[in-house]
Coordinates of C-alpha atoms and ligand atoms in Angstrom, one line a residue:
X1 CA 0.1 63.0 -133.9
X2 CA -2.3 61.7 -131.8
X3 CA -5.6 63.8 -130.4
X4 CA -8.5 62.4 -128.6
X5 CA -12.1 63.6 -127.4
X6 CA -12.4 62.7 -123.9
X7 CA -15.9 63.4 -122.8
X8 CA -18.2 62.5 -119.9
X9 CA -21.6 60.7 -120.6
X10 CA -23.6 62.9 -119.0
X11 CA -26.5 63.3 -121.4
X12 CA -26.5 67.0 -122.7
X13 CA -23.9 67.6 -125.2
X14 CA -23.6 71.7 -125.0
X15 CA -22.3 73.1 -128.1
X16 CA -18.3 74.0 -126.1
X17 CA -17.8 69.8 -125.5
X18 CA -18.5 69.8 -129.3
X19 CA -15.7 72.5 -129.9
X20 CA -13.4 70.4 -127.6
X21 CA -14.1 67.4 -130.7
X22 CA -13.8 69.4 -134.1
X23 CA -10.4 71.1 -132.6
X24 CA -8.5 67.7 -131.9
X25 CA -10.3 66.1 -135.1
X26 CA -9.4 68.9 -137.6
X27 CA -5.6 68.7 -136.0
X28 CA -5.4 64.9 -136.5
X29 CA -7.1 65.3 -139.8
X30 CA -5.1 67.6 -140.7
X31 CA -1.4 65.9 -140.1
X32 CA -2.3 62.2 -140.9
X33 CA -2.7 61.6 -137.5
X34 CA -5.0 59.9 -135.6
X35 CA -8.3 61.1 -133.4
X36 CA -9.4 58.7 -130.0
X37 CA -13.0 59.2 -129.0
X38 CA -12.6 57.7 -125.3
X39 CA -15.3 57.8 -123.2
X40 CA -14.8 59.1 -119.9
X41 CA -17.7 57.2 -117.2
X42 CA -16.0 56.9 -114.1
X43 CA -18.3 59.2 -112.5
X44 CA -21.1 56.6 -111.8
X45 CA -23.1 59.6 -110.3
X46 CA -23.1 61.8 -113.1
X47 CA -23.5 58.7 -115.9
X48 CA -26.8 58.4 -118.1
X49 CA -28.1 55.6 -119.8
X50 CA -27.6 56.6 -123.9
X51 CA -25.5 59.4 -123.1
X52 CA -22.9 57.3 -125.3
X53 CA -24.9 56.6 -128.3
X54 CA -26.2 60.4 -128.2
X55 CA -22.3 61.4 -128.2
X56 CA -21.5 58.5 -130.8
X57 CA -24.1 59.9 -132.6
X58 CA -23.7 63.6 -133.1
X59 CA -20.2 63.1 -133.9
X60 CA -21.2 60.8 -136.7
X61 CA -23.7 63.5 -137.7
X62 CA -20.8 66.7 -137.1
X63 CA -18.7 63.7 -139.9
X64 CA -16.0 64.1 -137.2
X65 CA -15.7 60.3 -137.7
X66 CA -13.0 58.7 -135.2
X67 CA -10.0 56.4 -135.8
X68 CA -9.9 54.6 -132.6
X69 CA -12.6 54.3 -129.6
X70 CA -16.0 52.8 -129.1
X71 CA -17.4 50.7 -132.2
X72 CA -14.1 51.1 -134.2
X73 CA -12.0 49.6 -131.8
X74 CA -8.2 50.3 -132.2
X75 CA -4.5 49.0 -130.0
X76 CA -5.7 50.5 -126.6
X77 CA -9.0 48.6 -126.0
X78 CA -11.6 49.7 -124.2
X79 CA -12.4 52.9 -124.9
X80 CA -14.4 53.2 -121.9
X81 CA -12.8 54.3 -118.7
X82 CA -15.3 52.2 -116.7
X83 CA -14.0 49.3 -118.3
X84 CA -10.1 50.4 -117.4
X85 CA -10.0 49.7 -113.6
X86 CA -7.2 47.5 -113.5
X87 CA -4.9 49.4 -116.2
X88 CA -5.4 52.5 -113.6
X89 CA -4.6 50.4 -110.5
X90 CA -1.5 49.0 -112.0
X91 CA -0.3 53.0 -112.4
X92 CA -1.5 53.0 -109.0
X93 CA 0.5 50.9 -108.0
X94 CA 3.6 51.9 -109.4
X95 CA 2.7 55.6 -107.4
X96 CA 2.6 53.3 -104.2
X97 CA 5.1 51.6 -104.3
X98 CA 7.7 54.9 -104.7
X99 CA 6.2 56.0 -101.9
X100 CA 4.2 58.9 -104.2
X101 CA 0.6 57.6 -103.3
X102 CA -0.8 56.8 -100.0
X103 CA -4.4 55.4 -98.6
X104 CA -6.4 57.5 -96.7
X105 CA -9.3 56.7 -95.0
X106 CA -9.6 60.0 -93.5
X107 CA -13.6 60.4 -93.0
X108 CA -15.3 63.6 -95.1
X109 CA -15.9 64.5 -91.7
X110 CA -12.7 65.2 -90.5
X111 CA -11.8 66.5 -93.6
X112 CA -14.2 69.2 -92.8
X113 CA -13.1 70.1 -89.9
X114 CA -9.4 70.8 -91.6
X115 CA -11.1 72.8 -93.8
X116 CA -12.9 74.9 -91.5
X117 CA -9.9 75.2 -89.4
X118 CA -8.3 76.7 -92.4
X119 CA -11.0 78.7 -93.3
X120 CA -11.0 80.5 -89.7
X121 CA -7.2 81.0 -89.6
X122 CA -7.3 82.5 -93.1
X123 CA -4.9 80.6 -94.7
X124 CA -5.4 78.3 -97.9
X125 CA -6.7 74.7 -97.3
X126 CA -4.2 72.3 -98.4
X127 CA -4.9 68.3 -97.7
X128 CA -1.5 67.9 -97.7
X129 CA -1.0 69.9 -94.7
X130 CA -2.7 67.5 -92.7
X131 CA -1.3 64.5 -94.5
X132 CA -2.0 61.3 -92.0
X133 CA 1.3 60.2 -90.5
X134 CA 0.4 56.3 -90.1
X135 CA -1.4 55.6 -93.5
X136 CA -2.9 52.1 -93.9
X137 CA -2.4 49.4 -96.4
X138 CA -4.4 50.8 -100.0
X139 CA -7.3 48.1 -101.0
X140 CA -10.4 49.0 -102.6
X141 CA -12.9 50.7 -100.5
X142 CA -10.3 53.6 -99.3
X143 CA -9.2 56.4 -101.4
X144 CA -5.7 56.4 -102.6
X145 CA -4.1 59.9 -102.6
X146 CA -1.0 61.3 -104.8
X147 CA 2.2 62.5 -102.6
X148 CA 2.6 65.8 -103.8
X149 CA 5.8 67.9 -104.7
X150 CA 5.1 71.2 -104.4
X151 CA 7.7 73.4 -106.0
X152 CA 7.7 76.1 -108.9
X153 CA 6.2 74.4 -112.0
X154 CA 6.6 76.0 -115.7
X155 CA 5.2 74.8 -118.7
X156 CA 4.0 75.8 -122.1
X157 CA 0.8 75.9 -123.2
X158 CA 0.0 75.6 -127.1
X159 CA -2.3 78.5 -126.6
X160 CA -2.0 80.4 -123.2
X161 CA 2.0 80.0 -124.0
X162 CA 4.9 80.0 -121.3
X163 CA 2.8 79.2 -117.8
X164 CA 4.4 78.9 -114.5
X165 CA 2.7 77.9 -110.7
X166 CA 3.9 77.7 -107.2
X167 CA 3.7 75.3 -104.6
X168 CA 0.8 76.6 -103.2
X169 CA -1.6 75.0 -105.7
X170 CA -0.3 71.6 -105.7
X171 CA -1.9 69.5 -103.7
X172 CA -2.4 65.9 -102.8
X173 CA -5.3 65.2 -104.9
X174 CA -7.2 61.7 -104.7
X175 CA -5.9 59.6 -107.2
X176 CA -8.4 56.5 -107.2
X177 CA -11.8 56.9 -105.2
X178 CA -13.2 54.2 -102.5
X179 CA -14.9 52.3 -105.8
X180 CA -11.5 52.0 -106.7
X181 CA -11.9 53.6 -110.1
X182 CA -9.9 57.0 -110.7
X183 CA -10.9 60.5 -110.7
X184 CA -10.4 62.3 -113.8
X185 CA -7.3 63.7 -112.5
X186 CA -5.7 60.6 -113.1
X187 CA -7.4 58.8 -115.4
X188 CA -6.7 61.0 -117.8
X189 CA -3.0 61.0 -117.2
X190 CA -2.9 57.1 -117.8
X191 CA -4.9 57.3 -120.7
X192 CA -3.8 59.4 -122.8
X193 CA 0.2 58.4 -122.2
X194 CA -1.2 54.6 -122.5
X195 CA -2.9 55.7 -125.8
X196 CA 0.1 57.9 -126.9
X197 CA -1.9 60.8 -127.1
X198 CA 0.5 63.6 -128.2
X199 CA -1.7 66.8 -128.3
X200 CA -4.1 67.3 -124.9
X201 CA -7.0 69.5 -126.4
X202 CA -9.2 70.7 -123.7
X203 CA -11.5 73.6 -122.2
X204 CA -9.0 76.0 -120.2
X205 CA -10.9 75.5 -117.0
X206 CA -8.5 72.4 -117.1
X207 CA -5.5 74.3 -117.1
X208 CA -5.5 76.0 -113.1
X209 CA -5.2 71.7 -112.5
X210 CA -2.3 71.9 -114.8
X211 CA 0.7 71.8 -112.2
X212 CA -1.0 68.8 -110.1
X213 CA -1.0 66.5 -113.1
X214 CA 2.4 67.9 -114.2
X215 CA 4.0 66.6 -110.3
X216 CA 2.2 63.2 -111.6
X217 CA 3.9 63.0 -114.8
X218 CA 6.9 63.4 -113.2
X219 CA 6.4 61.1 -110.4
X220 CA 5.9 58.4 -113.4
X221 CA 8.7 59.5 -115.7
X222 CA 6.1 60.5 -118.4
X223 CA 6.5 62.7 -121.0
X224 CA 4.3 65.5 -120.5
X225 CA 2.0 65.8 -124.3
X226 CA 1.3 69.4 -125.5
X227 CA -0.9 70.8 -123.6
X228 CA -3.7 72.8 -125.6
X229 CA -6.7 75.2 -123.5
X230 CA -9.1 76.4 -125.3
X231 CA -10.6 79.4 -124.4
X232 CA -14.1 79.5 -122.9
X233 CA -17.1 80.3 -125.2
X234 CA -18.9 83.2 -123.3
X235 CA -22.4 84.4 -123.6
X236 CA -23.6 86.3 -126.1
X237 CA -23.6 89.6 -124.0
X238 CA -19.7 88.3 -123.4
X239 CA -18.4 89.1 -119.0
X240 CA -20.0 85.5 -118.2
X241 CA -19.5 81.8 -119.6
X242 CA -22.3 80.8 -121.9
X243 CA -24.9 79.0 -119.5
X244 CA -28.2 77.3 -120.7
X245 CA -29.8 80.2 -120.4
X246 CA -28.0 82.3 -122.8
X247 CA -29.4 81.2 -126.0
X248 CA -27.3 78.3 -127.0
X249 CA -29.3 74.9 -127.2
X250 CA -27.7 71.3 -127.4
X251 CA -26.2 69.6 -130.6
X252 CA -29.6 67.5 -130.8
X253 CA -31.8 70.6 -130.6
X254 CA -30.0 72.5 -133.2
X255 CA -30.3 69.0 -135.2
X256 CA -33.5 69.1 -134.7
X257 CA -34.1 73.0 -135.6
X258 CA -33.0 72.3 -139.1
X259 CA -29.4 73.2 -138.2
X260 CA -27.3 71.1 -141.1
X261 CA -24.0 69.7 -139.6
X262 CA -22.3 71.8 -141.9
X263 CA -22.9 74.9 -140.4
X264 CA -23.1 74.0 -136.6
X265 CA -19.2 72.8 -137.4
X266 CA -18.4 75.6 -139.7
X267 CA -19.7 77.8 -136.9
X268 CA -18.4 76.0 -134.1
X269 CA -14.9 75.5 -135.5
X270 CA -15.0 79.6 -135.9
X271 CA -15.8 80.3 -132.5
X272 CA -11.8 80.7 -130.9
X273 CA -10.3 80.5 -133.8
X274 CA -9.8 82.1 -137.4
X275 CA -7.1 81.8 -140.1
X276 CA -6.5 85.6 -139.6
X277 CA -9.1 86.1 -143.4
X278 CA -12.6 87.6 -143.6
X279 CA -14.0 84.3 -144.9
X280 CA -16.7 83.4 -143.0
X281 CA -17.6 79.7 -145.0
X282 CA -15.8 77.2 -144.1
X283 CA -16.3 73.4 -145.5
X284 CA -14.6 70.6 -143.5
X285 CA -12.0 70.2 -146.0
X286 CA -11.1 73.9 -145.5
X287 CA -11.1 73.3 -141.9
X288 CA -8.8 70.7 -142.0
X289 CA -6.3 72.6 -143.9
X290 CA -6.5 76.0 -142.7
X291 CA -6.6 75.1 -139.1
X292 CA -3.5 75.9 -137.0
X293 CA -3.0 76.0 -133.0
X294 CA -1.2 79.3 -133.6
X295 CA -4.2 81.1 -134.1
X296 CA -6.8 79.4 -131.4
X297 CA -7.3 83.0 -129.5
X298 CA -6.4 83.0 -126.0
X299 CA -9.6 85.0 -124.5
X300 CA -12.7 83.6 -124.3
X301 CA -15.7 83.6 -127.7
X302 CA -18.7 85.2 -127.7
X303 CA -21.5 83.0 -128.4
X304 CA -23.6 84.5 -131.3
X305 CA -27.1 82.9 -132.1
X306 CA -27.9 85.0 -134.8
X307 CA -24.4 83.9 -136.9
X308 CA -25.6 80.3 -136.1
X309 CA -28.9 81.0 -138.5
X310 CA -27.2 83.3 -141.2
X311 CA -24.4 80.9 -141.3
X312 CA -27.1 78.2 -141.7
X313 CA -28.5 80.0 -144.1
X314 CA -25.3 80.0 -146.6
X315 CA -25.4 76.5 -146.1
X316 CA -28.4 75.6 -147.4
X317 CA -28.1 78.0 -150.9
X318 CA -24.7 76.8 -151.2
X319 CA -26.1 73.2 -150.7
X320 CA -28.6 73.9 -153.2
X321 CA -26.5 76.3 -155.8
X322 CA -23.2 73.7 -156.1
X323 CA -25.0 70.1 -155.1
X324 CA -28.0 70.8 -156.5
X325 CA -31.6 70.9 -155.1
X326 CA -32.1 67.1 -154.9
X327 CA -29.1 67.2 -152.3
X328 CA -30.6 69.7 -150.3
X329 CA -33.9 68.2 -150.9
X330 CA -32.4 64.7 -149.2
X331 CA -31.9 67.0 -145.7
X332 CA -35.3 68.0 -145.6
X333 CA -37.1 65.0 -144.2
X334 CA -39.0 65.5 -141.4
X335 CA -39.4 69.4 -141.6
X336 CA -42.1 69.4 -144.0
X337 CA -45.7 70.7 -143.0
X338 CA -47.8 67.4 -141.9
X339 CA -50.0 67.9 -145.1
X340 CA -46.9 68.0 -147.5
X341 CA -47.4 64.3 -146.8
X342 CA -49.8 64.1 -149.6
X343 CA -47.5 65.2 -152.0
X344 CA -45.1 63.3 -154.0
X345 CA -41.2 64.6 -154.0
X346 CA -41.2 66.2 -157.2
X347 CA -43.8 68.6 -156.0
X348 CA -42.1 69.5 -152.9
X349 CA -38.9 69.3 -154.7
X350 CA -40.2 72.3 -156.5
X351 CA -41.4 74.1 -153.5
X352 CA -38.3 73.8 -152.4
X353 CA -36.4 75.4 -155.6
X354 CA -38.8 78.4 -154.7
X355 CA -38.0 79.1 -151.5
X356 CA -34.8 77.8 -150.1
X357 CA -32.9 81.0 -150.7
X358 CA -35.2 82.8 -147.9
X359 CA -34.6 79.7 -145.1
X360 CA -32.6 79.9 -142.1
X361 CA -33.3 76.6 -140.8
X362 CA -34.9 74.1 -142.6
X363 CA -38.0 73.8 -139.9
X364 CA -38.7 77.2 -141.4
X365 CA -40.3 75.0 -144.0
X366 CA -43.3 74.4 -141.6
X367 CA -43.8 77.7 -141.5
X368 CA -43.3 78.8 -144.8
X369 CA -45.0 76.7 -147.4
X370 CA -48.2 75.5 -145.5
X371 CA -50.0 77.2 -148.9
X372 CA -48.3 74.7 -151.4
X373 CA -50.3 72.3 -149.8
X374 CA -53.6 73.0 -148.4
X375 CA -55.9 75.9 -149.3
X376 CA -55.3 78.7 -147.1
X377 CA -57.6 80.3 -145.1
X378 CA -59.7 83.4 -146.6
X379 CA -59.6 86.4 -145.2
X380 CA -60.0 89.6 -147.2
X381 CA -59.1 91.4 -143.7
X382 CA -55.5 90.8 -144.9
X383 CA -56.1 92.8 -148.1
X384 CA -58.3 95.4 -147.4
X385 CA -55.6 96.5 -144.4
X386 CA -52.7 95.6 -146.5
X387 CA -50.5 98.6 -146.9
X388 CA -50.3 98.9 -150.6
X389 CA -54.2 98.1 -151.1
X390 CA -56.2 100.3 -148.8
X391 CA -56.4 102.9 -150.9
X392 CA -58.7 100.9 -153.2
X393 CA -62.6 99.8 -152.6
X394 CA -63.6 96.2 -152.4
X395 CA -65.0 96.6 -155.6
X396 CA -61.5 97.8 -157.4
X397 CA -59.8 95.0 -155.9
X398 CA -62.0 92.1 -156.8
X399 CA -62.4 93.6 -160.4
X400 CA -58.6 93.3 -160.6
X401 CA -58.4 89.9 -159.6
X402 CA -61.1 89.2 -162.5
X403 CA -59.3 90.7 -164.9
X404 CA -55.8 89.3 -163.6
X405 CA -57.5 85.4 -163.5
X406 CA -59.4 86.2 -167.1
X407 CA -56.1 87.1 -168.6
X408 CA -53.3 84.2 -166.0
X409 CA -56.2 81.5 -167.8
X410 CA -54.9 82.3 -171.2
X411 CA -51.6 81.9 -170.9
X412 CA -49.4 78.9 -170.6
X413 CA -48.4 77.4 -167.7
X414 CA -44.8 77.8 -167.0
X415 CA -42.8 80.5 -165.1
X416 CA -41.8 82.6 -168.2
X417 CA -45.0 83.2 -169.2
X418 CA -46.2 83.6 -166.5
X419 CA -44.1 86.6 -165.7
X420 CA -44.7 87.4 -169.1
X421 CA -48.6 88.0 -168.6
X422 CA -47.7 89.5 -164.9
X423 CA -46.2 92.2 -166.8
X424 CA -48.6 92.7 -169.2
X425 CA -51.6 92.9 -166.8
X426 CA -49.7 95.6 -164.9
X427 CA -49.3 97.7 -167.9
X428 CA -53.2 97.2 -168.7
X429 CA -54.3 98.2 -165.0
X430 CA -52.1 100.6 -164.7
X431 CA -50.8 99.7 -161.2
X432 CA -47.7 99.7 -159.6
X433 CA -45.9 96.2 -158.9
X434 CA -46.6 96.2 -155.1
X435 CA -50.3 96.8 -155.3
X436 CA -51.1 94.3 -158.2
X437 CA -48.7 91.7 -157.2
X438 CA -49.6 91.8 -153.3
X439 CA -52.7 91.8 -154.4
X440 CA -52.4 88.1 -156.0
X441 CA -49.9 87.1 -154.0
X442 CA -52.3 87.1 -150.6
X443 CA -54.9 85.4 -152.9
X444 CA -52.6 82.5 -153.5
X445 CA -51.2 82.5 -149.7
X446 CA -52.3 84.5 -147.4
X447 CA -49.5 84.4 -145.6
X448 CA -46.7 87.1 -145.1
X449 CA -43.9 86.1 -147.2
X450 CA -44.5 83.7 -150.8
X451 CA -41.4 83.1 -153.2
X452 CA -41.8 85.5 -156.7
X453 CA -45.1 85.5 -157.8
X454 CA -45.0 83.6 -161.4
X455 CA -42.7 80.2 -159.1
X456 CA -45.7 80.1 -156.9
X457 CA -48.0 80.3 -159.7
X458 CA -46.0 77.6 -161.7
X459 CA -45.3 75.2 -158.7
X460 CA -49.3 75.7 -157.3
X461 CA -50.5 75.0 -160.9
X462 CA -52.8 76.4 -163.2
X463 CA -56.3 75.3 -161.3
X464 CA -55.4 75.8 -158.1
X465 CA -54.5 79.2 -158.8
X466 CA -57.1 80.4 -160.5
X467 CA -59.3 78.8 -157.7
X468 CA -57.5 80.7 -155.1
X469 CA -57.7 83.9 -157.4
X470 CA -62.0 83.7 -157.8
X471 CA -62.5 82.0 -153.9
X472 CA -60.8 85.4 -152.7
X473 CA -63.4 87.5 -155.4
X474 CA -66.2 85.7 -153.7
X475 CA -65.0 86.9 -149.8
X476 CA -64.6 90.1 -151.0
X477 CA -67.7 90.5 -152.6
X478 CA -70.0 88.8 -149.6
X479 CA -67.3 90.9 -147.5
Ligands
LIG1 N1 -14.2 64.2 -119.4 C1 -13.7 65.5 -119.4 C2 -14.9 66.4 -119.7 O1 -15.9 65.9 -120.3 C3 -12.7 65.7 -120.5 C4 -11.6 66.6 -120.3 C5 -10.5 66.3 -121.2 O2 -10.7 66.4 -122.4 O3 -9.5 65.8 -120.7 O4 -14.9 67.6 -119.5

């Protein structure tokens, strides 16, 4: 078993090339096979400089490390199409000299004219209708087209199953282009029986090409691999193919959103495909043995953005709950608010241990715990209109917060006693939980969501609490 990612360096890696990785990776994985990451650059036009490292990159990051290809290495050097010219021409070659390939310096042109021609006698454009008669010697600097055979084609597809085509969509499609190096057509071909790829895993908007590489299979005596299409991902309000626009934002983005790999491949891996269970968590390792071809679905996935971030969100308690919070403290560089920087890692470590069961992502922490590190900023605005406190004067409330920092100064500093002398003061005031607790809690934050009330206390210490307790008496009693 021998699978491959094939893609094109063309900067943006949308979250569907990914998909067209983790399938072929979790197959190969998964039957002691091997997985080929060959890069595919022979579309000068479309090439960017670091588009390479970025895909080298995020598959390292995804941990869909690969067995042969750029880096590694491996029996079927280099791993860059670019690099390939004379391996294709030699297959080229061969094609010419059966008579199944022929130069044609045809000029676009003329071309168009053929196809308007077509175009105004209603009938399919097919080059091979207009096939020259005299063709000239092949050198570099012409195109090099394949001879095609049109007939009834049938195949099977892994996924789409039993497939069959007539002769009207084979064609004679360019096999090498004036630069001399191939169109994707073909270079795939040569690669991946060169390579001795054995599964073909690739979106299904390959598969309407499907009987054109089949004729040059079978022009070279090549066994034709198992095909695999996989279906289209589709925008979230499904009808259409997910586009930029729909919500769904490059590997790096989601990187950089606080997405953990974890979940974009868990995610990702369940987008087409499902062992047939409710479970919804997936770790690699379950990938790699639950995956099956047999149950890649044949219509297209709806791309959900909001299963991204829940999904995301089981990652990081389950990162916490079974590695501990030092291993999902190690993710969180980078994602911290800027004056977090002041603080050493056992602090945030504990700020962390508050408030990692409410994240979605970790760049939530930037939000979420700017308190933990700098004084917030007083306004009693936010208590006099909070909901459970406007039915008390100014007076009420700042007496409570006397009473409540009189009575938090007494008691030892840890999170049991803390809650300890919570419930205590809300027996003596006779108030219900959501008054006296909101109450505190916007003293300590002000901001609209803080971890349970005696963690925040314990993490933001004994002075700094009681400091945040009497600066909010002092705004509401100038108020
Ligand atoms: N280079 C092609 C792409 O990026 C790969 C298709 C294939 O896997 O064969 O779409």
């Amino acid at each position: 078993m021998k699978t491959r990612f094939a893609p094109s360096p063309t900067g943006y890696i949308h979250i569907g090339n990914v998909r067209s990785a983790i399938y072929p990776y979790l197959l190969a994985r998964q039957q002691d096979g091997k997985f080929i990451l060959r890069i595919e650059d022979t579309d000068r036009a479309r090439y960017v400089e670091g588009a390479t490292e970025l895909i080298e990159d995020t598959l390292k990051w995804l941990g869909l490390e690969w067995d042969e290809g750029p880096i590694v290495g491996g029996p079927n050097e280099p791993y860059f199409q670019s690099e390939r010219k004379a391996i294709y021409q030699a297959w080229a070659q061969k094609l010419i000299d059966m008579g199944r390939a022929y130069a044609d310096d045809t000029s676009p042109e003329t071309i168009d004219k053929y196809r308007n021609l077509c175009y105004n006698e209603k009938r399919p454009y097919l080059y091979r209708d207009f096939r020259p008669e005299n063709p000239p010697e092949w050198h570099e600097g012409i195109p090099l087209r394949f001879k095609s055979d049109p007939k009834i084609r049938k195949w099977h597809d892994e996924v789409m199953g039993d497939m069959e085509a007539g002769p009207e969509v084979q064609d004679d499609i360019i096999l090498l282009k004036a630069d001399g190096l191939p169109t994707y057509n073909f270079a795939h071909i040569v690669d991946d029986a060169e390579m001795g790829v054995t599964h073909v895993m690739r979106g299904v908007e390959y598969l309407s090409s499907t009987p054109n590489y089949l004729a040059i299979y079978e022009a070279l005596g090549l066994e034709v691999p198992k095909l695999v299409s996989l279906p289209h991902i589709l925008a979230p309000t499904g009808g259409k193919k997910l586009g930029k626009r729909d919500g769904a934002k490059s590997v790096t983005e989601y990187r950089d959103d606080g997405i953990l790999p974890e979940a974009l491949l868990n995610y990702l891996a369940c987008l087409g495909w499902n062992d047939g269970s409710e479970q919804e968590i997936y770790t690699k390792d379950e990938l790699i043995s639950k995956f099956s071809l047999e149950k890649i679905q044949t219509s297209g996935a709806r791309f959900d953005p909001v299963k991204i971030l829940w999904q995301n969100g089981q990652w990081i308690r389950k990162i916490a709950d079974k590695q501990g919070i030092d291993a999902l403290y190690a993710r969180t560089a980078g994602f911290w608010p800027e004056s977090a920087n002041d603080y050493d890692d056992e602090y945030r470590k504990a700020v962390l241990s508050t408030i990692y069961d409410r994240l979605k992502t970790l760049s939530d922490l930037r939000e979420m715990t700017g308190y933990f590190f700098a004084d917030p900023i007083v306004d009693p605005e936010l208590i006099i209109g909070n909901k459970f406190l406007k039915k008390f004067s100014e007076e009420e409330l700042s007496e409570l917060l006397q009473i409540s920092a009189s009575k938090l100064e007494q008691t030892e500093w840890n999170a049991n006693s803390l809650q300890q002398t919570l419930n205590e003061l809300l027996a003596e005031a006779d108030k219900k939980p959501a008054e006296l607790f909101s109450l505190i809690r916007i003293s300590l934050s002000y901001a609209p969501f803080s971890p349970a009330l005696h963690l925040t206390m314990s993490v933001l210490g004994k002075n700094t609490t009681l400091a945040r307790i009497r600066n909010t008496v002092t705004a509401l009693e100038n108020h």
